[in-house]
Amino acid sequence: MTNDKHSQIIPFYGGKYPDLFEIERRCMDRAGKVIQHLDALLPSGLVLDVGAGNGFTAEKLTCDNRKIIPLEPDENMIDLKKNLVWTKGVAQDIPFHTNTFDAVYATWAFFFDGISDLAKGLYEFERVVKQNGSMIIVDNYGHDEFTSYAPNNISSSPDAWIDRGFTYEIIQTEFVFDDVAEAQRLLGFYFGQRGSRIEQTRIEYKVVVYTKIKK
Ligand SMILES: C[S@@+](CC[C@H](N)C(=O)[O-])C[C@H]1O[C@@H](n2cnc3c(N)ncnc32)[C@H](O)[C@@H]1O
């Protein structure tokens, strides 16, 4: 079968190696600039986090007047200890009615250039958000030290997102590890030998935030 729910999931290491994912989430934007940026962009009301992982951003962006619903397909990622109302599902087939959310966002999840189902996910993003609601996508910008270690291209392409009607902003942040061993462990896992030879704890990292308002 090629179109079952399982084949719609992009494999991710976090459920199998939660200790490595913990390092990633703690260190990749230690200053919390991406969270601050999203907090300022997101409205109050009901917001959907697509590909929410373990609920790291959903938990941080929830506040008295904003409820974030995390949508995540991999049950090994879902952290039931977090005080969140979880939904299991994929970006290509969001299990909510049309015009439900005041905003939708995805951080480093599903909305990557070259994904064959990207159009389906974008259709679903646009469908579930209300008129004048924001659609926000966060990814690697590239042109930085972090992506320079990758053997393949892991940077986003702003031109493709502009063609889809999004505008973008770049956040200049950094990975900050507790020590070199931690940096080598995570970057070695990501990038092989080049990553495991790193001798520093701070690594420049640029993040791109794409935004589109539903008309
Ligand atoms: C890199 S993690 C990012 C997690 C989270 N957004 C964060 O910022 O910590 C990517 C997540 O997307 C999920 N994912 C994989 N395929 C997906 C799909 N088709 N639709 C939605 N999410 C998907 C993975 O299971 C994983 O939890």
Short mmCIF file of C-alpha atoms and ligand atoms in Angstrom, two decimals:
data_model
loop_
_atom_site.label_atom_id
_atom_site.label_comp_id
_atom_site.label_asym_id
_atom_site.label_seq_id
_atom_site.Cartn_x
_atom_site.Cartn_y
_atom_site.Cartn_z
CA MET A 1 0.00 0.00 0.00
CA THR A 2 1.44 3.42 -0.84
CA ASN A 3 -1.04 5.91 0.54
CA ASP A 4 -1.75 4.59 4.02
CA LYS A 5 -1.18 6.80 7.05
CA HIS A 6 2.16 5.21 7.75
CA SER A 7 3.63 6.00 4.33
CA GLN A 8 2.58 9.65 4.77
CA ILE A 9 4.88 10.05 7.78
CA ILE A 10 8.36 11.42 7.19
CA PRO A 11 10.74 9.28 9.30
CA PHE A 12 12.20 11.19 12.24
CA TYR A 13 14.80 10.01 14.74
CA GLY A 14 13.30 11.62 17.86
CA GLY A 15 11.05 8.74 18.94
CA LYS A 16 13.92 6.23 18.74
CA TYR A 17 16.57 8.47 20.33
CA PRO A 18 14.73 10.79 22.72
CA ASP A 19 17.96 11.70 24.53
CA LEU A 20 19.42 13.10 21.28
CA PHE A 21 16.20 14.97 20.53
CA GLU A 22 16.34 16.45 24.02
CA ILE A 23 19.80 17.86 23.19
CA GLU A 24 18.51 19.20 19.87
CA ARG A 25 15.53 20.99 21.36
CA ARG A 26 17.46 22.39 24.33
CA CYS A 27 20.46 23.63 22.33
CA MET A 28 19.30 24.57 18.80
CA ASP A 29 17.99 28.01 19.79
CA ARG A 30 19.09 28.27 23.40
CA ALA A 31 18.13 31.95 23.59
CA GLY A 32 14.54 31.10 22.58
CA LYS A 33 14.46 33.66 19.74
CA VAL A 34 12.22 31.49 17.54
CA ILE A 35 9.70 30.98 20.34
CA GLN A 36 9.70 34.75 21.06
CA HIS A 37 9.16 35.48 17.37
CA LEU A 38 6.27 33.00 17.08
CA ASP A 39 4.75 34.29 20.30
CA ALA A 40 4.64 37.78 18.80
CA LEU A 41 3.21 36.54 15.47
CA LEU A 42 0.51 34.20 16.79
CA PRO A 43 -2.94 35.56 17.68
CA SER A 44 -4.98 34.63 20.71
CA GLY A 45 -7.57 31.90 20.23
CA LEU A 46 -7.13 28.38 18.87
CA VAL A 47 -3.89 27.49 17.07
CA LEU A 48 -2.76 24.24 15.40
CA ASP A 49 0.87 23.02 15.62
CA VAL A 50 1.42 20.62 12.68
CA GLY A 51 4.14 18.00 13.26
CA ALA A 52 4.43 19.07 16.88
CA GLY A 53 7.08 16.53 17.89
CA ASN A 54 7.08 16.16 21.67
CA GLY A 55 5.09 19.37 22.15
CA PHE A 56 8.10 21.58 22.97
CA THR A 57 6.83 24.65 21.07
CA ALA A 58 3.13 24.00 21.73
CA GLU A 59 3.78 24.01 25.47
CA LYS A 60 5.85 27.20 25.35
CA LEU A 61 3.39 29.08 23.12
CA THR A 62 0.30 28.18 25.11
CA CYS A 63 -0.92 31.00 27.34
CA ASP A 64 -4.12 32.14 29.06
CA ASN A 65 -5.76 33.42 25.88
CA ARG A 66 -4.15 31.05 23.36
CA LYS A 67 -4.69 27.30 23.17
CA ILE A 68 -2.30 25.32 20.97
CA ILE A 69 -3.40 21.92 19.67
CA PRO A 70 -0.41 19.71 18.78
CA LEU A 71 -0.91 17.41 15.76
CA GLU A 72 1.68 14.63 15.53
CA PRO A 73 1.67 11.34 13.58
CA ASP A 74 4.42 9.45 15.44
CA GLU A 75 3.12 8.10 18.72
CA ASN A 76 6.67 7.67 19.97
CA MET A 77 7.10 11.45 19.78
CA ILE A 78 3.91 12.32 21.65
CA ASP A 79 4.70 13.33 25.25
CA LEU A 80 1.60 12.68 27.29
CA LYS A 81 3.25 14.18 30.37
CA LYS A 82 2.86 17.63 28.82
CA ASN A 83 -0.36 19.41 29.63
CA LEU A 84 -1.58 19.46 26.01
CA VAL A 85 -4.58 18.10 24.11
CA TRP A 86 -2.85 15.83 21.58
CA THR A 87 -4.17 14.88 18.15
CA LYS A 88 -2.68 12.10 16.05
CA GLY A 89 -2.52 12.82 12.33
CA VAL A 90 -0.55 14.01 9.32
CA ALA A 91 -0.24 17.38 7.57
CA GLN A 92 -1.70 15.90 4.37
CA ASP A 93 -5.00 14.99 6.05
CA ILE A 94 -5.65 17.24 9.05
CA PRO A 95 -8.47 15.78 11.18
CA PHE A 96 -10.30 19.07 11.81
CA HIS A 97 -13.14 20.93 10.13
CA THR A 98 -12.61 23.74 7.64
CA ASN A 99 -12.10 27.23 9.20
CA THR A 100 -11.37 25.91 12.71
CA PHE A 101 -8.14 27.69 13.75
CA ASP A 102 -7.10 31.30 14.26
CA ALA A 103 -3.61 30.31 13.05
CA VAL A 104 -1.63 27.22 12.03
CA TYR A 105 2.11 26.70 12.19
CA ALA A 106 4.76 24.04 11.64
CA THR A 107 8.31 24.18 13.00
CA TRP A 108 10.82 22.05 11.07
CA ALA A 109 8.06 19.61 10.21
CA PHE A 110 6.70 18.28 6.90
CA PHE A 111 6.88 21.59 4.95
CA PHE A 112 10.24 20.92 3.36
CA ASP A 113 11.08 21.69 -0.28
CA GLY A 114 10.93 18.58 -2.43
CA ILE A 115 8.32 16.69 -0.37
CA SER A 116 6.01 15.01 -2.86
CA ASP A 117 2.88 15.70 -0.79
CA LEU A 118 3.70 19.36 -0.11
CA ALA A 119 0.69 20.65 -2.09
CA LYS A 120 -1.64 18.41 -0.05
CA GLY A 121 -0.22 19.77 3.20
CA LEU A 122 -0.52 23.37 2.03
CA TYR A 123 -4.12 22.76 0.93
CA GLU A 124 -4.89 21.39 4.40
CA PHE A 125 -3.09 24.30 6.14
CA GLU A 126 -5.21 26.77 4.19
CA ARG A 127 -8.40 24.76 4.70
CA VAL A 128 -8.34 24.52 8.50
CA VAL A 129 -7.35 28.14 9.19
CA LYS A 130 -10.04 30.83 9.36
CA GLN A 131 -10.13 33.80 6.99
CA ASN A 132 -7.43 36.36 7.94
CA GLY A 133 -5.69 33.67 10.00
CA SER A 134 -1.92 33.23 9.77
CA MET A 135 -0.11 30.24 8.29
CA ILE A 136 3.45 30.05 9.56
CA ILE A 137 6.27 27.70 8.57
CA VAL A 138 9.68 27.57 10.25
CA ASP A 139 12.75 25.93 8.68
CA ASN A 140 16.52 26.14 8.28
CA TYR A 141 17.49 29.24 6.30
CA GLY A 142 20.97 28.04 5.41
CA HIS A 143 23.94 30.34 4.62
CA ASP A 144 25.25 29.65 8.13
CA GLU A 145 27.79 27.56 9.98
CA PHE A 146 25.27 24.88 11.02
CA THR A 147 24.14 23.95 7.51
CA SER A 148 27.72 24.16 6.21
CA TYR A 149 28.47 20.88 8.04
CA ALA A 150 25.68 18.99 6.27
CA PRO A 151 26.76 16.67 3.44
CA ASN A 152 23.43 17.37 1.67
CA ASN A 153 21.31 20.47 1.22
CA ILE A 154 19.16 20.99 4.33
CA SER A 155 18.36 24.66 3.65
CA SER A 156 14.98 26.03 2.63
CA SER A 157 14.38 27.96 -0.62
CA PRO A 158 12.64 31.30 0.01
CA ASP A 159 11.89 31.82 -3.71
CA ALA A 160 9.66 28.74 -3.77
CA TRP A 161 7.73 30.01 -0.73
CA ILE A 162 7.38 33.52 -2.20
CA ASP A 163 5.85 31.87 -5.28
CA ARG A 164 3.33 30.22 -2.91
CA GLY A 165 2.35 33.63 -1.50
CA PHE A 166 4.47 33.67 1.69
CA THR A 167 6.70 36.45 2.97
CA TYR A 168 9.71 35.63 5.12
CA GLU A 169 11.93 36.83 7.93
CA ILE A 170 15.28 35.47 9.09
CA ILE A 171 16.16 34.90 12.74
CA GLN A 172 19.85 34.85 13.56
CA THR A 173 20.37 32.45 16.44
CA GLU A 174 22.82 29.73 17.46
CA PHE A 175 23.17 26.24 18.83
CA VAL A 176 24.65 26.51 22.32
CA PHE A 177 25.77 23.20 23.82
CA ASP A 178 26.70 22.55 27.44
CA ASP A 179 30.07 21.17 26.36
CA VAL A 180 32.02 19.99 23.30
CA ALA A 181 31.13 16.34 23.91
CA GLU A 182 27.43 17.19 23.63
CA ALA A 183 28.05 19.16 20.42
CA GLN A 184 30.02 16.27 18.93
CA ARG A 185 27.36 13.77 19.91
CA LEU A 186 24.46 15.59 18.22
CA LEU A 187 26.34 16.93 15.19
CA GLY A 188 28.11 13.60 14.70
CA PHE A 189 24.70 11.94 14.65
CA TYR A 190 23.44 14.48 12.10
CA PHE A 191 26.47 14.89 9.88
CA GLY A 192 28.89 12.00 10.53
CA GLN A 193 32.63 12.64 10.85
CA ARG A 194 32.49 16.38 10.15
CA GLY A 195 30.07 16.82 13.02
CA SER A 196 31.87 14.57 15.46
CA ARG A 197 35.11 16.59 15.01
CA ILE A 198 33.58 19.89 16.11
CA GLU A 199 35.59 21.58 18.88
CA GLN A 200 33.24 24.37 19.91
CA THR A 201 30.03 24.74 21.88
CA ARG A 202 28.41 27.60 19.88
CA ILE A 203 27.37 27.24 16.26
CA GLU A 204 25.80 29.97 14.16
CA TYR A 205 22.30 29.04 13.00
CA LYS A 206 19.86 30.99 10.81
CA VAL A 207 16.17 30.18 10.89
CA VAL A 208 13.60 31.28 8.30
CA VAL A 209 9.99 32.05 9.24
CA TYR A 210 7.48 32.08 6.36
CA THR A 211 4.10 33.73 6.88
CA LYS A 212 0.95 33.95 4.79
CA ILE A 213 -2.48 35.33 5.72
CA LYS A 214 -5.52 33.45 4.42
CA LYS A 215 -7.62 35.75 2.22
C1 LIG B 1 12.05 17.80 13.18
S1 LIG B 1 10.66 17.22 14.10
C2 LIG B 1 10.03 18.78 14.66
C3 LIG B 1 9.12 18.64 15.84
C4 LIG B 1 8.57 19.96 16.40
N1 LIG B 1 7.81 20.71 15.40
C5 LIG B 1 9.64 20.82 16.99
O1 LIG B 1 9.90 21.93 16.49
O2 LIG B 1 10.25 20.40 17.98
C6 LIG B 1 9.54 16.77 12.77
C7 LIG B 1 8.22 16.17 13.25
O3 LIG B 1 7.33 16.03 12.13
C8 LIG B 1 6.63 14.83 12.29
N2 LIG B 1 6.07 14.39 10.98
C9 LIG B 1 6.56 13.43 10.16
N3 LIG B 1 5.77 13.27 9.10
C10 LIG B 1 4.74 14.17 9.26
C11 LIG B 1 3.59 14.46 8.49
N4 LIG B 1 3.35 13.83 7.35
N5 LIG B 1 2.74 15.41 8.94
C12 LIG B 1 3.01 16.06 10.11
N6 LIG B 1 4.09 15.82 10.87
C13 LIG B 1 4.95 14.88 10.44
C14 LIG B 1 7.66 13.88 12.87
O4 LIG B 1 7.06 12.74 13.45
C15 LIG B 1 8.38 14.78 13.85
O5 LIG B 1 7.79 14.74 15.12
#
